[in-house]
mmCIF file of C-alpha atoms in Angstrom:
data_model
loop_
_atom_site.group_PDB
_atom_site.id
_atom_site.type_symbol
_atom_site.label_atom_id
_atom_site.label_comp_id
_atom_site.label_asym_id
_atom_site.label_seq_id
_atom_site.Cartn_x
_atom_site.Cartn_y
_atom_site.Cartn_z
ATOM 1 C CA MET A 1 0.000 0.000 0.000
ATOM 2 C CA ALA A 2 1.462 3.372 -1.033
ATOM 3 C CA SER A 3 2.198 5.787 1.771
ATOM 4 C CA LYS A 4 0.374 9.094 1.828
ATOM 5 C CA SER A 5 2.338 12.024 0.469
ATOM 6 C CA ILE A 6 3.009 14.799 2.949
ATOM 7 C CA ILE A 7 1.158 18.005 2.125
ATOM 8 C CA ARG A 8 3.483 20.998 2.370
ATOM 9 C CA PRO A 9 1.429 24.082 1.456
ATOM 10 C CA LEU A 10 4.347 26.441 2.126
ATOM 11 C CA GLU A 11 6.990 24.545 0.157
ATOM 12 C CA ASN A 12 10.070 26.774 -0.342
ATOM 13 C CA LYS A 13 8.422 29.857 1.164
ATOM 14 C CA VAL A 14 10.883 31.821 3.295
ATOM 15 C CA ALA A 15 9.789 32.527 6.863
ATOM 16 C CA LEU A 16 11.332 34.334 9.819
ATOM 17 C CA VAL A 17 10.111 33.644 13.355
ATOM 18 C CA THR A 18 11.630 35.869 16.029
ATOM 19 C CA GLY A 19 11.993 34.501 19.541
ATOM 20 C CA ALA A 20 11.696 30.844 18.545
ATOM 21 C CA SER A 21 13.830 29.084 21.152
ATOM 22 C CA ARG A 22 10.744 28.112 23.117
ATOM 23 C CA GLY A 23 7.129 28.985 23.767
ATOM 24 C CA ILE A 24 4.823 30.298 21.066
ATOM 25 C CA GLY A 25 7.707 31.076 18.714
ATOM 26 C CA ARG A 26 8.934 27.498 18.888
ATOM 27 C CA GLY A 27 5.473 26.119 18.107
ATOM 28 C CA ILE A 28 5.101 28.448 15.129
ATOM 29 C CA ALA A 29 8.557 27.590 13.770
ATOM 30 C CA LEU A 30 7.869 23.848 14.041
ATOM 31 C CA GLN A 31 4.577 24.115 12.173
ATOM 32 C CA LEU A 32 6.022 26.348 9.450
ATOM 33 C CA GLY A 33 8.842 23.847 8.962
ATOM 34 C CA GLN A 34 6.372 20.973 8.766
ATOM 35 C CA ALA A 35 4.420 22.934 6.141
ATOM 36 C CA GLY A 36 7.535 23.120 3.955
ATOM 37 C CA ALA A 37 8.785 26.629 4.655
ATOM 38 C CA ILE A 38 12.461 27.556 4.857
ATOM 39 C CA VAL A 39 12.471 28.727 8.460
ATOM 40 C CA TYR A 40 14.845 31.298 9.876
ATOM 41 C CA LEU A 41 14.473 31.390 13.638
ATOM 42 C CA THR A 42 16.059 33.704 16.156
ATOM 43 C CA GLY A 43 16.816 33.658 19.844
ATOM 44 C CA ARG A 44 19.336 35.008 22.290
ATOM 45 C CA ALA A 45 22.659 33.267 22.724
ATOM 46 C CA PRO A 46 22.506 30.959 25.784
ATOM 47 C CA SER A 47 24.831 33.283 27.711
ATOM 48 C CA ASN A 48 22.289 36.111 27.288
ATOM 49 C CA SER A 49 19.112 34.107 27.778
ATOM 50 C CA PHE A 50 16.744 35.047 30.587
ATOM 51 C CA SER A 51 15.231 31.570 30.876
ATOM 52 C CA GLN A 52 16.104 28.446 32.789
ATOM 53 C CA THR A 53 18.666 26.178 31.161
ATOM 54 C CA GLU A 54 16.427 23.106 31.206
ATOM 55 C CA LEU A 55 14.075 24.688 28.669
ATOM 56 C CA PRO A 56 14.364 24.041 24.909
ATOM 57 C CA SER A 57 17.060 25.949 23.032
ATOM 58 C CA LEU A 58 17.212 27.550 19.591
ATOM 59 C CA GLU A 59 19.352 24.669 18.343
ATOM 60 C CA GLN A 60 16.857 22.103 19.637
ATOM 61 C CA THR A 61 14.016 23.827 17.801
ATOM 62 C CA ALA A 62 16.068 23.954 14.584
ATOM 63 C CA LYS A 63 17.034 20.281 14.952
ATOM 64 C CA GLU A 64 13.429 19.217 15.454
ATOM 65 C CA ILE A 65 12.432 21.054 12.276
ATOM 66 C CA LYS A 66 15.172 19.236 10.342
ATOM 67 C CA ASP A 67 14.346 15.879 11.936
ATOM 68 C CA ASN A 68 10.798 16.296 10.614
ATOM 69 C CA GLY A 69 12.075 16.918 7.095
ATOM 70 C CA GLY A 70 12.120 20.704 7.265
ATOM 71 C CA ASN A 71 14.692 23.379 6.480
ATOM 72 C CA SER A 72 15.845 25.557 9.377
ATOM 73 C CA HIS A 73 18.390 28.317 9.912
ATOM 74 C CA PRO A 74 18.917 29.210 13.598
ATOM 75 C CA ILE A 75 20.465 32.648 14.167
ATOM 76 C CA TYR A 76 21.461 34.201 17.470
ATOM 77 C CA CYS A 77 20.022 37.713 17.563
ATOM 78 C CA ASP A 78 19.516 40.134 20.432
ATOM 79 C CA HIS A 79 16.448 42.010 19.221
ATOM 80 C CA SER A 80 17.187 44.928 21.531
ATOM 81 C CA LYS A 81 20.203 45.726 19.333
ATOM 82 C CA THR A 82 19.275 47.396 16.063
ATOM 83 C CA GLN A 83 22.469 46.453 14.249
ATOM 84 C CA GLU A 84 21.930 42.758 14.955
ATOM 85 C CA VAL A 85 18.394 43.041 13.574
ATOM 86 C CA ARG A 86 19.664 44.817 10.437
ATOM 87 C CA SER A 87 22.277 42.108 9.933
ATOM 88 C CA LEU A 88 19.625 39.410 10.311
ATOM 89 C CA PHE A 89 17.535 40.776 7.451
ATOM 90 C CA LYS A 90 20.592 41.436 5.303
ATOM 91 C CA ARG A 91 21.599 37.789 5.711
ATOM 92 C CA ILE A 92 18.144 36.554 4.701
ATOM 93 C CA GLU A 93 18.137 38.886 1.700
ATOM 94 C CA GLN A 94 21.527 37.619 0.535
ATOM 95 C CA GLU A 95 20.878 33.929 1.162
ATOM 96 C CA GLN A 96 17.370 33.869 -0.316
ATOM 97 C CA GLY A 97 17.806 36.212 -3.261
ATOM 98 C CA GLY A 98 15.749 38.988 -1.717
ATOM 99 C CA ARG A 99 12.859 36.697 -0.744
ATOM 100 C CA LEU A 100 10.993 36.813 2.552
ATOM 101 C CA ASN A 101 7.413 35.574 2.436
ATOM 102 C CA ILE A 102 6.465 35.383 6.112
ATOM 103 C CA LEU A 103 7.516 37.360 9.186
ATOM 104 C CA VAL A 104 6.250 36.412 12.641
ATOM 105 C CA ASN A 105 6.991 39.088 15.240
ATOM 106 C CA ASN A 106 7.050 37.025 18.412
ATOM 107 C CA ALA A 107 10.287 37.988 20.226
ATOM 108 C CA TYR A 108 9.587 39.192 23.754
ATOM 109 C CA SER A 109 11.885 39.606 26.738
ATOM 110 C CA GLY A 110 9.489 41.099 29.269
ATOM 111 C CA VAL A 111 8.492 37.998 31.240
ATOM 112 C CA PRO A 112 11.165 38.325 33.984
ATOM 113 C CA SER A 113 10.133 41.944 34.614
ATOM 114 C CA LEU A 114 6.438 41.062 34.584
ATOM 115 C CA ILE A 115 7.076 38.458 37.262
ATOM 116 C CA LYS A 116 9.374 40.729 39.262
ATOM 117 C CA ASN A 117 6.784 43.526 39.304
ATOM 118 C CA ALA A 118 3.695 41.337 39.687
ATOM 119 C CA GLY A 119 1.038 43.042 41.786
ATOM 120 C CA LYS A 120 2.697 46.459 41.719
ATOM 121 C CA LYS A 121 1.090 49.658 40.456
ATOM 122 C CA PHE A 122 2.973 51.459 37.702
ATOM 123 C CA TRP A 123 4.294 54.173 40.036
ATOM 124 C CA GLU A 124 5.716 51.503 42.328
ATOM 125 C CA CYS A 125 7.922 50.206 39.500
ATOM 126 C CA GLU A 126 11.036 51.822 38.108
ATOM 127 C CA PRO A 127 10.171 53.644 34.861
ATOM 128 C CA GLU A 128 12.639 51.414 32.998
ATOM 129 C CA PHE A 129 9.984 48.720 33.412
ATOM 130 C CA TRP A 130 8.456 50.241 30.262
ATOM 131 C CA ASP A 131 11.602 49.468 28.258
ATOM 132 C CA ASP A 132 11.800 45.928 29.642
ATOM 133 C CA ILE A 133 8.296 45.257 28.332
ATOM 134 C CA ASN A 134 8.199 47.183 25.074
ATOM 135 C CA GLU A 135 11.718 47.350 23.638
ATOM 136 C CA VAL A 136 11.891 43.697 22.591
ATOM 137 C CA GLY A 137 8.225 43.596 21.723
ATOM 138 C CA LEU A 138 6.615 46.717 20.304
ATOM 139 C CA ARG A 139 9.768 48.540 19.149
ATOM 140 C CA ASN A 140 11.387 45.436 17.697
ATOM 141 C CA ALA A 141 8.175 44.445 15.892
ATOM 142 C CA TYR A 142 8.174 47.835 14.174
ATOM 143 C CA PHE A 143 11.830 47.515 13.157
ATOM 144 C CA CYS A 144 11.411 43.953 11.867
ATOM 145 C CA SER A 145 8.242 44.862 9.979
ATOM 146 C CA THR A 146 10.049 47.767 8.317
ATOM 147 C CA PHE A 147 12.929 45.587 7.134
ATOM 148 C CA ALA A 148 10.545 42.817 6.061
ATOM 149 C CA ALA A 149 8.322 45.196 4.094
ATOM 150 C CA ARG A 150 11.362 46.351 2.107
ATOM 151 C CA LEU A 151 11.719 42.774 0.867
ATOM 152 C CA MET A 152 8.009 41.985 0.474
ATOM 153 C CA VAL A 153 6.684 45.117 -1.242
ATOM 154 C CA PRO A 154 8.832 44.760 -4.404
ATOM 155 C CA LYS A 155 7.573 41.151 -4.734
ATOM 156 C CA GLY A 156 3.925 42.179 -4.328
ATOM 157 C CA ASP A 157 3.244 39.528 -1.689
ATOM 158 C CA GLY A 158 3.984 38.684 1.919
ATOM 159 C CA LEU A 159 2.549 38.117 5.383
ATOM 160 C CA ILE A 160 3.473 39.878 8.622
ATOM 161 C CA VAL A 161 2.006 38.339 11.785
ATOM 162 C CA ASN A 162 2.251 40.310 15.018
ATOM 163 C CA ILE A 163 1.714 38.126 18.080
ATOM 164 C CA SER A 164 -0.471 40.131 20.434
ATOM 165 C CA SER A 165 -2.998 39.343 23.142
ATOM 166 C CA ALA A 166 -6.303 40.271 24.707
ATOM 167 C CA GLY A 167 -4.250 42.440 27.063
ATOM 168 C CA SER A 168 -4.964 45.169 24.526
ATOM 169 C CA LEU A 169 -8.676 44.823 25.261
ATOM 170 C CA GLN A 170 -8.711 44.512 29.051
ATOM 171 C CA TYR A 171 -6.251 45.214 31.858
ATOM 172 C CA LEU A 172 -3.711 42.396 32.111
ATOM 173 C CA PHE A 173 -0.404 42.225 34.021
ATOM 174 C CA SER A 174 0.564 45.919 33.986
ATOM 175 C CA VAL A 175 0.230 49.323 32.342
ATOM 176 C CA PRO A 176 3.266 48.888 30.020
ATOM 177 C CA TYR A 177 2.001 45.464 28.937
ATOM 178 C CA GLY A 178 -1.493 46.642 28.031
ATOM 179 C CA VAL A 179 -0.274 49.781 26.278
ATOM 180 C CA GLY A 180 2.278 47.747 24.323
ATOM 181 C CA LYS A 181 -0.279 45.205 23.112
ATOM 182 C CA THR A 182 -2.776 47.924 22.182
ATOM 183 C CA ALA A 183 -0.030 49.710 20.254
ATOM 184 C CA ILE A 184 0.875 46.510 18.402
ATOM 185 C CA ASP A 185 -2.734 46.073 17.308
ATOM 186 C CA ARG A 186 -2.935 49.716 16.220
ATOM 187 C CA MET A 187 0.352 49.269 14.358
ATOM 188 C CA THR A 188 -1.133 46.244 12.608
ATOM 189 C CA ALA A 189 -4.145 48.283 11.489
ATOM 190 C CA ASP A 190 -2.074 51.147 10.112
ATOM 191 C CA MET A 191 0.593 48.943 8.521
ATOM 192 C CA GLY A 192 -2.173 46.906 6.938
ATOM 193 C CA PHE A 193 -3.664 50.093 5.510
ATOM 194 C CA GLU A 194 -0.352 51.170 3.945
ATOM 195 C CA LEU A 195 0.701 47.699 2.751
ATOM 196 C CA LYS A 196 -2.589 46.539 1.228
ATOM 197 C CA PRO A 197 -2.130 48.327 -2.137
ATOM 198 C CA PHE A 198 1.159 46.437 -2.512
ATOM 199 C CA GLY A 199 -0.313 42.987 -1.850
ATOM 200 C CA VAL A 200 1.286 42.520 1.581
ATOM 201 C CA THR A 201 -0.881 41.329 4.476
ATOM 202 C CA CYS A 202 -0.359 42.419 8.091
ATOM 203 C CA VAL A 203 -2.391 40.889 10.932
ATOM 204 C CA SER A 204 -2.376 40.608 14.705
ATOM 205 C CA LEU A 205 -2.847 37.142 16.169
ATOM 206 C CA TRP A 206 -4.349 36.625 19.607
ATOM 207 C CA PRO A 207 -3.710 33.208 21.147
ATOM 208 C CA SER A 208 -5.806 32.344 24.173
ATOM 209 C CA PHE A 209 -4.192 30.816 27.282
ATOM 210 C CA VAL A 210 -1.126 28.928 25.989
ATOM 211 C CA ARG A 211 0.618 25.965 27.599
ATOM 212 C CA THR A 212 4.222 27.147 27.191
ATOM 213 C CA GLU A 213 7.252 25.465 28.734
ATOM 214 C CA LEU A 214 7.705 28.306 31.221
ATOM 215 C CA ALA A 215 4.062 28.227 32.294
ATOM 216 C CA THR A 216 4.080 24.471 32.881
ATOM 217 C CA LEU A 217 7.131 24.477 35.140
ATOM 218 C CA GLU A 218 5.783 23.881 38.634
ATOM 219 C CA ALA A 219 8.384 26.268 40.060
ATOM 220 C CA ASN A 220 6.798 29.133 38.108
ATOM 221 C CA GLU A 221 3.183 28.443 39.088
ATOM 222 C CA VAL A 222 2.921 30.959 41.934
ATOM 223 C CA GLN A 223 4.822 33.662 40.052
ATOM 224 C CA PHE A 224 2.783 33.293 36.869
ATOM 225 C CA SER A 225 -0.570 33.180 38.638
ATOM 226 C CA LYS A 226 0.350 36.295 40.636
ATOM 227 C CA ALA A 227 1.463 38.146 37.498
ATOM 228 C CA ALA A 228 -1.836 37.268 35.799
ATOM 229 C CA GLY A 229 -3.859 38.256 38.860
ATOM 230 C CA MET A 230 -5.202 34.714 39.244
ATOM 231 C CA THR A 231 -5.364 32.245 42.093
ATOM 232 C CA SER A 232 -3.126 29.197 41.757
ATOM 233 C CA GLU A 233 -6.228 27.035 41.320
ATOM 234 C CA ALA A 234 -7.592 29.230 38.525
ATOM 235 C CA PHE A 235 -4.178 29.228 36.866
ATOM 236 C CA LYS A 236 -4.029 25.407 36.988
ATOM 237 C CA ASN A 237 -7.554 25.119 35.569
ATOM 238 C CA SER A 238 -6.722 27.487 32.716
ATOM 239 C CA LEU A 239 -3.502 25.631 32.002
ATOM 240 C CA ALA A 240 -5.336 22.300 31.836
ATOM 241 C CA THR A 241 -7.533 23.515 28.968
ATOM 242 C CA ALA A 242 -4.961 25.789 27.317
ATOM 243 C CA GLU A 243 -3.914 25.598 23.687
ATOM 244 C CA THR A 244 -0.465 24.295 22.811
ATOM 245 C CA THR A 245 2.172 26.418 21.145
ATOM 246 C CA GLU A 246 1.794 24.395 17.944
ATOM 247 C CA PHE A 247 -1.913 25.265 17.807
ATOM 248 C CA VAL A 248 -0.765 28.871 17.366
ATOM 249 C CA GLY A 249 1.636 27.602 14.706
ATOM 250 C CA LYS A 250 -1.205 25.949 12.806
ATOM 251 C CA ALA A 251 -3.045 29.270 12.808
ATOM 252 C CA VAL A 252 -0.025 30.970 11.219
ATOM 253 C CA VAL A 253 0.263 28.215 8.599
ATOM 254 C CA GLY A 254 -3.438 28.619 7.821
ATOM 255 C CA LEU A 255 -3.035 32.357 7.310
ATOM 256 C CA ALA A 256 0.106 31.969 5.204
ATOM 257 C CA SER A 257 -1.559 29.324 3.009
ATOM 258 C CA ASP A 258 -4.729 31.345 2.439
ATOM 259 C CA PRO A 259 -4.795 32.742 -1.126
ATOM 260 C CA LYS A 260 -7.289 35.381 0.053
ATOM 261 C CA LYS A 261 -5.357 36.426 3.160
ATOM 262 C CA ILE A 262 -5.177 40.055 2.010
ATOM 263 C CA LYS A 263 -8.861 40.335 2.979
ATOM 264 C CA LYS A 264 -7.810 39.789 6.593
ATOM 265 C CA THR A 265 -5.202 42.547 6.647
ATOM 266 C CA GLY A 266 -5.109 45.175 9.365
ATOM 267 C CA ARG A 267 -7.213 43.185 11.814
ATOM 268 C CA VAL A 268 -6.934 41.062 14.921
ATOM 269 C CA HIS A 269 -7.576 37.333 14.496
ATOM 270 C CA ILE A 270 -8.143 34.812 17.282
ATOM 271 C CA THR A 271 -6.501 31.399 16.993
ATOM 272 C CA GLU A 272 -9.710 29.476 17.703
ATOM 273 C CA ASP A 273 -11.620 31.412 15.025
ATOM 274 C CA LEU A 274 -8.935 30.500 12.502
ATOM 275 C CA ALA A 275 -9.138 26.860 13.612
ATOM 276 C CA THR A 276 -12.837 26.872 12.751
ATOM 277 C CA GLU A 277 -12.226 28.596 9.412
ATOM 278 C CA TYR A 278 -9.249 26.501 8.308
ATOM 279 C CA GLY A 279 -10.359 23.209 9.856
ATOM 280 C CA PHE A 280 -7.504 22.351 12.216
ATOM 281 C CA THR A 281 -7.431 21.160 15.815
ATOM 282 C CA ASP A 282 -4.829 21.107 18.537
ATOM 283 C CA LYS A 283 -2.352 18.235 18.902
ATOM 284 C CA ASN A 284 -4.815 16.276 21.049
ATOM 285 C CA GLY A 285 -7.565 16.631 18.441
ATOM 286 C CA ILE A 286 -9.472 19.166 20.539
ATOM 287 C CA THR A 287 -10.148 22.812 19.726
ATOM 288 C CA PRO A 288 -9.470 24.944 22.835
ATOM 289 C CA SER A 289 -12.123 27.242 24.268
ATOM 290 C CA ASN A 290 -12.656 30.329 22.120
ATOM 291 C CA PHE A 291 -11.838 33.661 23.737
ATOM 292 C CA ARG A 292 -14.858 35.051 21.880
ATOM 293 C CA SER A 293 -17.200 32.652 23.638
ATOM 294 C CA VAL A 294 -19.467 34.579 25.987
ATOM 295 C CA ARG A 295 -18.342 32.422 28.902
ATOM 296 C CA SER A 296 -14.623 32.937 28.258
ATOM 297 C CA ALA A 297 -15.043 36.671 27.722
ATOM 298 C CA LEU A 298 -16.957 37.093 30.980
ATOM 299 C CA GLU A 299 -14.434 34.984 32.894
ATOM 300 C CA PHE A 300 -11.632 37.117 31.468
ATOM 301 C CA LEU A 301 -13.448 40.232 32.720
ATOM 302 C CA GLY A 302 -13.715 38.646 36.171
ATOM 303 C CA TRP A 303 -17.433 37.798 36.111
ATOM 304 C CA VAL A 304 -16.888 34.105 36.807
ATOM 305 C CA THR A 305 -20.229 33.294 38.467
ATOM 306 C CA PHE A 306 -22.288 35.096 35.829
ATOM 307 C CA ALA A 307 -20.293 33.354 33.074
ATOM 308 C CA LYS A 308 -21.511 29.917 34.158
ATOM 309 C CA ILE A 309 -25.030 30.482 32.805
ATOM 310 C CA PHE A 310 -23.726 30.686 29.219
ATOM 311 C CA PRO A 311 -22.912 27.574 27.146
ATOM 312 C CA ASN A 312 -19.433 27.339 25.610
ATOM 313 C CA PHE A 313 -20.771 27.522 22.050
ATOM 314 C CA SER A 314 -22.387 30.931 22.618
ATOM 315 C CA LYS A 315 -20.072 33.526 21.027
ATOM 316 C CA CYS A 316 -19.833 37.311 21.043
ATOM 317 C CA GLN A 317 -20.063 38.895 17.614
ATOM 318 C CA ASN A 318 -17.133 41.037 16.488
ATOM 319 C CA GLY A 319 -19.338 44.109 16.607
ATOM 320 C CA LEU A 320 -19.618 43.794 20.392
ATOM 321 C CA TYR A 321 -15.913 44.652 20.581
ATOM 322 C CA ILE A 322 -16.309 47.845 18.530
ATOM 323 C CA PHE A 323 -14.687 49.943 21.267
ATOM 324 C CA HIS A 324 -11.362 48.273 20.533
ATOM 325 C CA PRO A 325 -9.401 50.539 18.157
ATOM 326 C CA THR A 326 -8.250 47.946 15.646
ATOM 327 C CA ASN A 327 -10.028 44.628 15.893
ATOM 328 C CA PHE A 328 -12.901 45.114 13.781
ATOM 329 C CA GLU A 329 -14.119 45.057 10.311
ATOM 330 C CA GLU A 330 -16.274 48.155 10.732
ATOM 331 C CA ASN A 331 -13.212 50.319 11.461
ATOM 332 C CA GLN A 332 -11.233 48.895 8.557
ATOM 333 C CA GLN A 333 -14.128 49.384 6.155
ATOM 334 C CA GLN A 334 -14.371 53.027 7.193
ATOM 335 C CA GLN A 335 -10.646 53.534 6.566
ATOM 336 C CA SER A 336 -10.964 52.134 3.054
ATOM 337 C CA LEU A 337 -13.835 54.457 2.069
#
């Protein structure tokens, strides 16, 4: 009996995933590699890493991509240093003949500061807390998008994915965090507006609660739950039903493979909505709870008891989020008039 051929919808597409040593970036890089993309992935050198040594490394992620038949290029890059970022894009341009089809802005170095300042008001933190959260995050995403657009626009095609979160919709963690995520989503809207005439798509992607390596380490449970303003029990319950990092990766593959992706430009997209649209599930065959479900939205806002009266399948329509500055089709339609 002949074996099934592997479907690789992104065969020979060139992708860059920033911050791919572990967590969401790792899951995205693995799925892009499995889909056939040539994956450039970045991370800090081990000597500069903020994370525990027992967690996956950039080399391990690259090796796993290759072991699964993919093509990976791991590059050490400190995304707080502009010259290293410039050199990264110059290398891709030279090695791939000016091609870059997919950029995923995922690099983020703010977790240690979020944990350190958990529970504090903004005036109780040193003002440099802002830089810890938004330098490798908002600022770097702008720089990377600029360099990527210079490669994509002449080709008339490309996809920029900015990893964001519902922290732009409701208070989460801290003032710098929420402002940074809101700014990323606004940046997505305005970049999408400018890039659309040139055939380049720019979107924000909101994962829900994600089961990352850091979050699942028992030693981090108290710190993470405190940073999120949750009890340890609530944190454990959320973690038990959380999406995996590769579920986020499948969402990126779905977007990158969509021939009509330009219609999605300038907007926020939720991983579970994309799972429904593109027909994928998580690694365990289950689709995680949708953030847009009425129950999940109310729980996120802190109305846990009230949320229980709503079934999981009951969803908020996008129009109910109209107060958000970038999410929603109505705003984008007005801009295009």
